[in-house]
Short mmCIF file of C-alpha atoms in Angstrom, two decimals:
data_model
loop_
_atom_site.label_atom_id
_atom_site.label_comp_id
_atom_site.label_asym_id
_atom_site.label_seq_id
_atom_site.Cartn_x
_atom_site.Cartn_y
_atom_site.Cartn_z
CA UNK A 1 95.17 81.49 81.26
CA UNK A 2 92.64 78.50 80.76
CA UNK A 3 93.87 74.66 81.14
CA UNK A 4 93.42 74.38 77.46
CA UNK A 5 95.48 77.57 77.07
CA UNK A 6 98.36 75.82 78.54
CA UNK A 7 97.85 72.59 77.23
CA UNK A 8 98.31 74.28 73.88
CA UNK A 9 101.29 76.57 74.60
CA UNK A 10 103.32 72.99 75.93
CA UNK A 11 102.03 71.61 72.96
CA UNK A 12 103.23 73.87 70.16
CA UNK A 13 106.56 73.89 72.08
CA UNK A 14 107.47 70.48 72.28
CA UNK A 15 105.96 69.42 68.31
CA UNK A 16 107.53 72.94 67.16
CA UNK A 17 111.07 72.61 68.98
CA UNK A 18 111.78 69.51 70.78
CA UNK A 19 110.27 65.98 69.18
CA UNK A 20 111.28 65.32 65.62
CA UNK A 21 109.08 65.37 62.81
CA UNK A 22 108.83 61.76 62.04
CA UNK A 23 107.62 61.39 66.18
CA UNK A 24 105.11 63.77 65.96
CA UNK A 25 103.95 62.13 62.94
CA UNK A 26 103.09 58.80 65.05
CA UNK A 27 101.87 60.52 68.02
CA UNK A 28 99.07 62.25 65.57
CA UNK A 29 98.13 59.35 63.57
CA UNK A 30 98.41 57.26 66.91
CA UNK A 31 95.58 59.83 68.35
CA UNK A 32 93.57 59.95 65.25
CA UNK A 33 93.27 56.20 64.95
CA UNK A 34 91.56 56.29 68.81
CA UNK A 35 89.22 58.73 68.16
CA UNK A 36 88.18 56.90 64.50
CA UNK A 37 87.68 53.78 66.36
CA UNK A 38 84.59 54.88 68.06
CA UNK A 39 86.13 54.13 71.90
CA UNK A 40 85.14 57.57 73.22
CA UNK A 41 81.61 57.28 72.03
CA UNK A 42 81.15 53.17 73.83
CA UNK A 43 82.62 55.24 77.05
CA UNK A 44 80.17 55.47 79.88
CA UNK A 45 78.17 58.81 79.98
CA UNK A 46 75.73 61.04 81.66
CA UNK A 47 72.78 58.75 82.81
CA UNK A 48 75.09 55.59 83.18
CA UNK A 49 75.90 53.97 86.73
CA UNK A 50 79.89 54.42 87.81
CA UNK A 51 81.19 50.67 88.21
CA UNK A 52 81.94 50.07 91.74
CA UNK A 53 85.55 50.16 92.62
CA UNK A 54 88.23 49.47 95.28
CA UNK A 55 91.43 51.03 94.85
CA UNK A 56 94.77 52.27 96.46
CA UNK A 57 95.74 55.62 97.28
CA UNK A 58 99.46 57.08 97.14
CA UNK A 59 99.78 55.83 100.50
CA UNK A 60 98.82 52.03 99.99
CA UNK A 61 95.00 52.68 101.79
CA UNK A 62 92.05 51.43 100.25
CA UNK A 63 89.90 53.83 98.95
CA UNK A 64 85.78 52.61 97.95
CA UNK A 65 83.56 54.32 95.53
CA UNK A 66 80.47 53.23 98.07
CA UNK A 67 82.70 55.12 100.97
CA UNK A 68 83.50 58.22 98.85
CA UNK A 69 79.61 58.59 97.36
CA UNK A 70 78.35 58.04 100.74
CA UNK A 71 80.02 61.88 101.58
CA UNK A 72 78.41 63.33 98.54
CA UNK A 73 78.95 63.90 94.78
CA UNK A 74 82.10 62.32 93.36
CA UNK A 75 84.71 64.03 90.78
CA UNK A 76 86.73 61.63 88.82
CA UNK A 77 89.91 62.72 86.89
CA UNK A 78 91.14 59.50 84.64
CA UNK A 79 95.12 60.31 83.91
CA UNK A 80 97.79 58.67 81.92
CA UNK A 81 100.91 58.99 84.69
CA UNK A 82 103.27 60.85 86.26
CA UNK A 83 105.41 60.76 83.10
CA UNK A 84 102.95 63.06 81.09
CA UNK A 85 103.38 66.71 81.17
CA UNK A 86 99.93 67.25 79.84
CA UNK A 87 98.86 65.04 82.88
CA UNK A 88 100.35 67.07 85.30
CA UNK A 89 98.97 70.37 84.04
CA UNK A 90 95.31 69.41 83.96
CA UNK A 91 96.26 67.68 87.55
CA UNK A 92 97.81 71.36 88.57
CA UNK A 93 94.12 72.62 86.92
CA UNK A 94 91.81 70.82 89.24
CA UNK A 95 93.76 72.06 92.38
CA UNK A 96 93.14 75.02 91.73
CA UNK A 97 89.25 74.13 91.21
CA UNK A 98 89.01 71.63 93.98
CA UNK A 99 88.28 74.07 96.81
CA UNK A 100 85.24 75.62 95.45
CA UNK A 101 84.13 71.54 94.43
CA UNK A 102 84.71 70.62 97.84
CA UNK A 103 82.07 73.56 98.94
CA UNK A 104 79.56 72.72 96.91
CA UNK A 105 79.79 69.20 98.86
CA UNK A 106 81.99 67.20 96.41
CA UNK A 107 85.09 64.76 97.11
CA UNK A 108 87.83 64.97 94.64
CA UNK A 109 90.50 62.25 93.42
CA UNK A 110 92.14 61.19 90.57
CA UNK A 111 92.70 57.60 88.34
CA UNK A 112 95.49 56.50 86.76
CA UNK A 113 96.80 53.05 86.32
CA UNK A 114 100.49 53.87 88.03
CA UNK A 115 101.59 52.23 90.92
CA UNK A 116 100.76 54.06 94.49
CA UNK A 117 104.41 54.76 94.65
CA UNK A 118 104.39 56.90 91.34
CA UNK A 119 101.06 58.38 92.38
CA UNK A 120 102.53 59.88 95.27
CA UNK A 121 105.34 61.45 93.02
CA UNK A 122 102.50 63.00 91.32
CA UNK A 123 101.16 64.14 94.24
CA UNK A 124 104.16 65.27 94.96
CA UNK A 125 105.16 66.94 91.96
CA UNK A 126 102.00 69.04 91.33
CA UNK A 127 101.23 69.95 95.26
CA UNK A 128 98.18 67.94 95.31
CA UNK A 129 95.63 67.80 98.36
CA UNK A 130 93.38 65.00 96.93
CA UNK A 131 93.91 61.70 96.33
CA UNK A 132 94.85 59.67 93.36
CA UNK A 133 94.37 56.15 93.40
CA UNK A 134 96.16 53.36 91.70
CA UNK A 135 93.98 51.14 88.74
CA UNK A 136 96.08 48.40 88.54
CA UNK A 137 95.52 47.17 84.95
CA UNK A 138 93.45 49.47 84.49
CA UNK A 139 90.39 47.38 85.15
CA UNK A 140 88.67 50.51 86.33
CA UNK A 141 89.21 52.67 83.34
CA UNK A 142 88.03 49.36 81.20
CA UNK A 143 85.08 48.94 83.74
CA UNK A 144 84.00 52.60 82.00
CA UNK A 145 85.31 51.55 78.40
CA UNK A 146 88.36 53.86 78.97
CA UNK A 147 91.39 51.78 78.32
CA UNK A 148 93.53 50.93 75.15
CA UNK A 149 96.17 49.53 73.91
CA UNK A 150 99.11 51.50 72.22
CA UNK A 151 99.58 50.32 69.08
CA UNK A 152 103.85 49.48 68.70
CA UNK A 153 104.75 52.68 66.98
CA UNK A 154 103.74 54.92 69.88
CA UNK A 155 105.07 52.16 71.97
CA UNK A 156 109.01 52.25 70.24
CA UNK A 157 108.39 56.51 70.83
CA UNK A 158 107.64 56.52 74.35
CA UNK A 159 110.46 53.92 74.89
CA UNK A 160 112.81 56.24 73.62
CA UNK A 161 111.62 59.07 75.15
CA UNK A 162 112.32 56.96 78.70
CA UNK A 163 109.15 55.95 79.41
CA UNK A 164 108.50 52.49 80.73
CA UNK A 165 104.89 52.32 81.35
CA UNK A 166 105.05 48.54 82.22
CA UNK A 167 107.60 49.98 84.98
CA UNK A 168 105.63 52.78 85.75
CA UNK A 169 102.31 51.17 85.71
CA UNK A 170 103.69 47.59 86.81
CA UNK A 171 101.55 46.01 84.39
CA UNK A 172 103.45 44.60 80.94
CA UNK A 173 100.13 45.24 79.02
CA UNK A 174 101.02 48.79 77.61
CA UNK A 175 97.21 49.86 78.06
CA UNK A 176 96.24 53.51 79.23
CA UNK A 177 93.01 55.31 80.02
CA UNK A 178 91.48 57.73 77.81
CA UNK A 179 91.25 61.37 79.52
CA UNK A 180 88.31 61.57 81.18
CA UNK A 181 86.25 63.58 83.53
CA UNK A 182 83.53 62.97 85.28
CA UNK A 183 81.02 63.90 88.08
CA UNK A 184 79.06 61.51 89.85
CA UNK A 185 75.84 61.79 91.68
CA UNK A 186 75.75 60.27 95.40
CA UNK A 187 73.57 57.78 93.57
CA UNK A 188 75.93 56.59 91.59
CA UNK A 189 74.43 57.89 88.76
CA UNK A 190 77.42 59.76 85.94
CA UNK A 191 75.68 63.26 85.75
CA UNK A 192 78.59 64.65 83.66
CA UNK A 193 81.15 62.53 81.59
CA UNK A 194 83.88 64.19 79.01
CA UNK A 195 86.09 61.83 77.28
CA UNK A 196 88.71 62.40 74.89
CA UNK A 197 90.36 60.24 72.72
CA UNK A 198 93.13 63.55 72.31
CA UNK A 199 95.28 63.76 75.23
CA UNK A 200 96.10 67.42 74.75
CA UNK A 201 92.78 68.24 75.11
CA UNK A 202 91.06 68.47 78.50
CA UNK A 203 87.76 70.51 79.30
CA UNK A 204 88.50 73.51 81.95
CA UNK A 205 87.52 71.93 85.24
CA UNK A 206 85.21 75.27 86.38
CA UNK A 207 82.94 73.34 83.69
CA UNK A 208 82.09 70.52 86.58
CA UNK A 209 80.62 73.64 88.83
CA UNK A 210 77.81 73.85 87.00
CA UNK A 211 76.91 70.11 87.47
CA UNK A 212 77.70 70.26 91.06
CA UNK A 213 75.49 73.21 91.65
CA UNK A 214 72.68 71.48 89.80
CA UNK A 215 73.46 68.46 92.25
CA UNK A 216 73.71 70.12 95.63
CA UNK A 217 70.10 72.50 95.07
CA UNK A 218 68.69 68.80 93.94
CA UNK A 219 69.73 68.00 97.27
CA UNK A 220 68.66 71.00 98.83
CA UNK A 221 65.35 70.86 97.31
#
């Protein structure tokens, strides 16, 4: 079954059975108000240069975009949190993919803008064997044009549902990342970029191989 397979079997569960109408309602017209406000398409893409960064793994270590590039090609998973179950199955997605990315010379992490303690629930949680570093306030995933705000609708739903992002994220700003994916060049150089403004849908990660293929001949060559 593909990662969109299973985003869309959670999916029609949860709006079909388990969140009320008037919440699904918001969450749609929360999603559609993203993607008309042009955000995805301001994103950095293919051709742009990946903002330097600095961050924190799960474990509190600082982790450098110049020290990861310096191994080779870069893939770059922007997620929401812990909290989100569509999060956690495109996370689950990639681990399965990361061993052939890792042979054709790539490092692998994930982005989010929770706090290393919550990462490393996530790591956790979905049996993870690369890294995912804290963004605190997301400055990263703004760095790329990737963060928002949720508007106080979606805000009042996720409250109810349990979920504190200022807790989670330790930031009071109620901002998130776009999903994003994206494979980076040991130049620095984004040689593929897929953002979504939808966060139940995520592009199959065997779609990066193709990239890192192209990347590791250029080498080769």
């Amino acid at each position: 079954m593909s990662l969109q397979d299973r985003l869309d079997a959670f999916k029609a569960d949860f709006e079909g059975t388990k969140a009320p109408p008037e919440v699904v309602a918001i969450m749609h017209r929360a999603t559609a108000e993203l993607a008309a406000s042009g955000q995805v398409q301001r994103a950095l893409g293919v051709g742009a240069k990946l903002p330097a960064f600095n961050l924190s793994d799960s474990e509190d270590r600082a982790v450098s975009s110049a020290d990861l590039l310096a191994k080779g090609p870069l893939v770059i998973t922007f997620y929401r949190g812990v909290w989100c179950p569509y999060c956690n199955l495109d996370l689950q997605a990639i681990e399965e993919a990361a061993g052939q990315m890792r042979e054709l010379g790539a490092s692998v992490i994930a982005i989010s803008p929770q706090t290393p303690v919550n990462s490393a629930k996530s790591r956790a949680q979905n049996k993870l064997s690369f890294p995912i570093l804290s963004d605190r306030n997301g400055d990263v995933a703004a760095s790329l044009g990737l963060r928002f705000r949720l508007p106080d609708d979606l805000k009042a739903v996720y409250s109810k549902f349990g979920i504190d992002l200022p807790t989670v994220n330790g930031d009071p700003g109620w901002t998130l990342p776009m999903p994003a994916r994206y494979v980076i060049g040991r130049d620095g150089v984004i040689a593929y970029a897929e953002v979504n403004a939808d966060y139940t849908r995520r592009p199959d990660p065997s779609e990066l191989l193709p990239t890192l293929r192209r990347l590791q001949q250029a080498k080769a060559a």
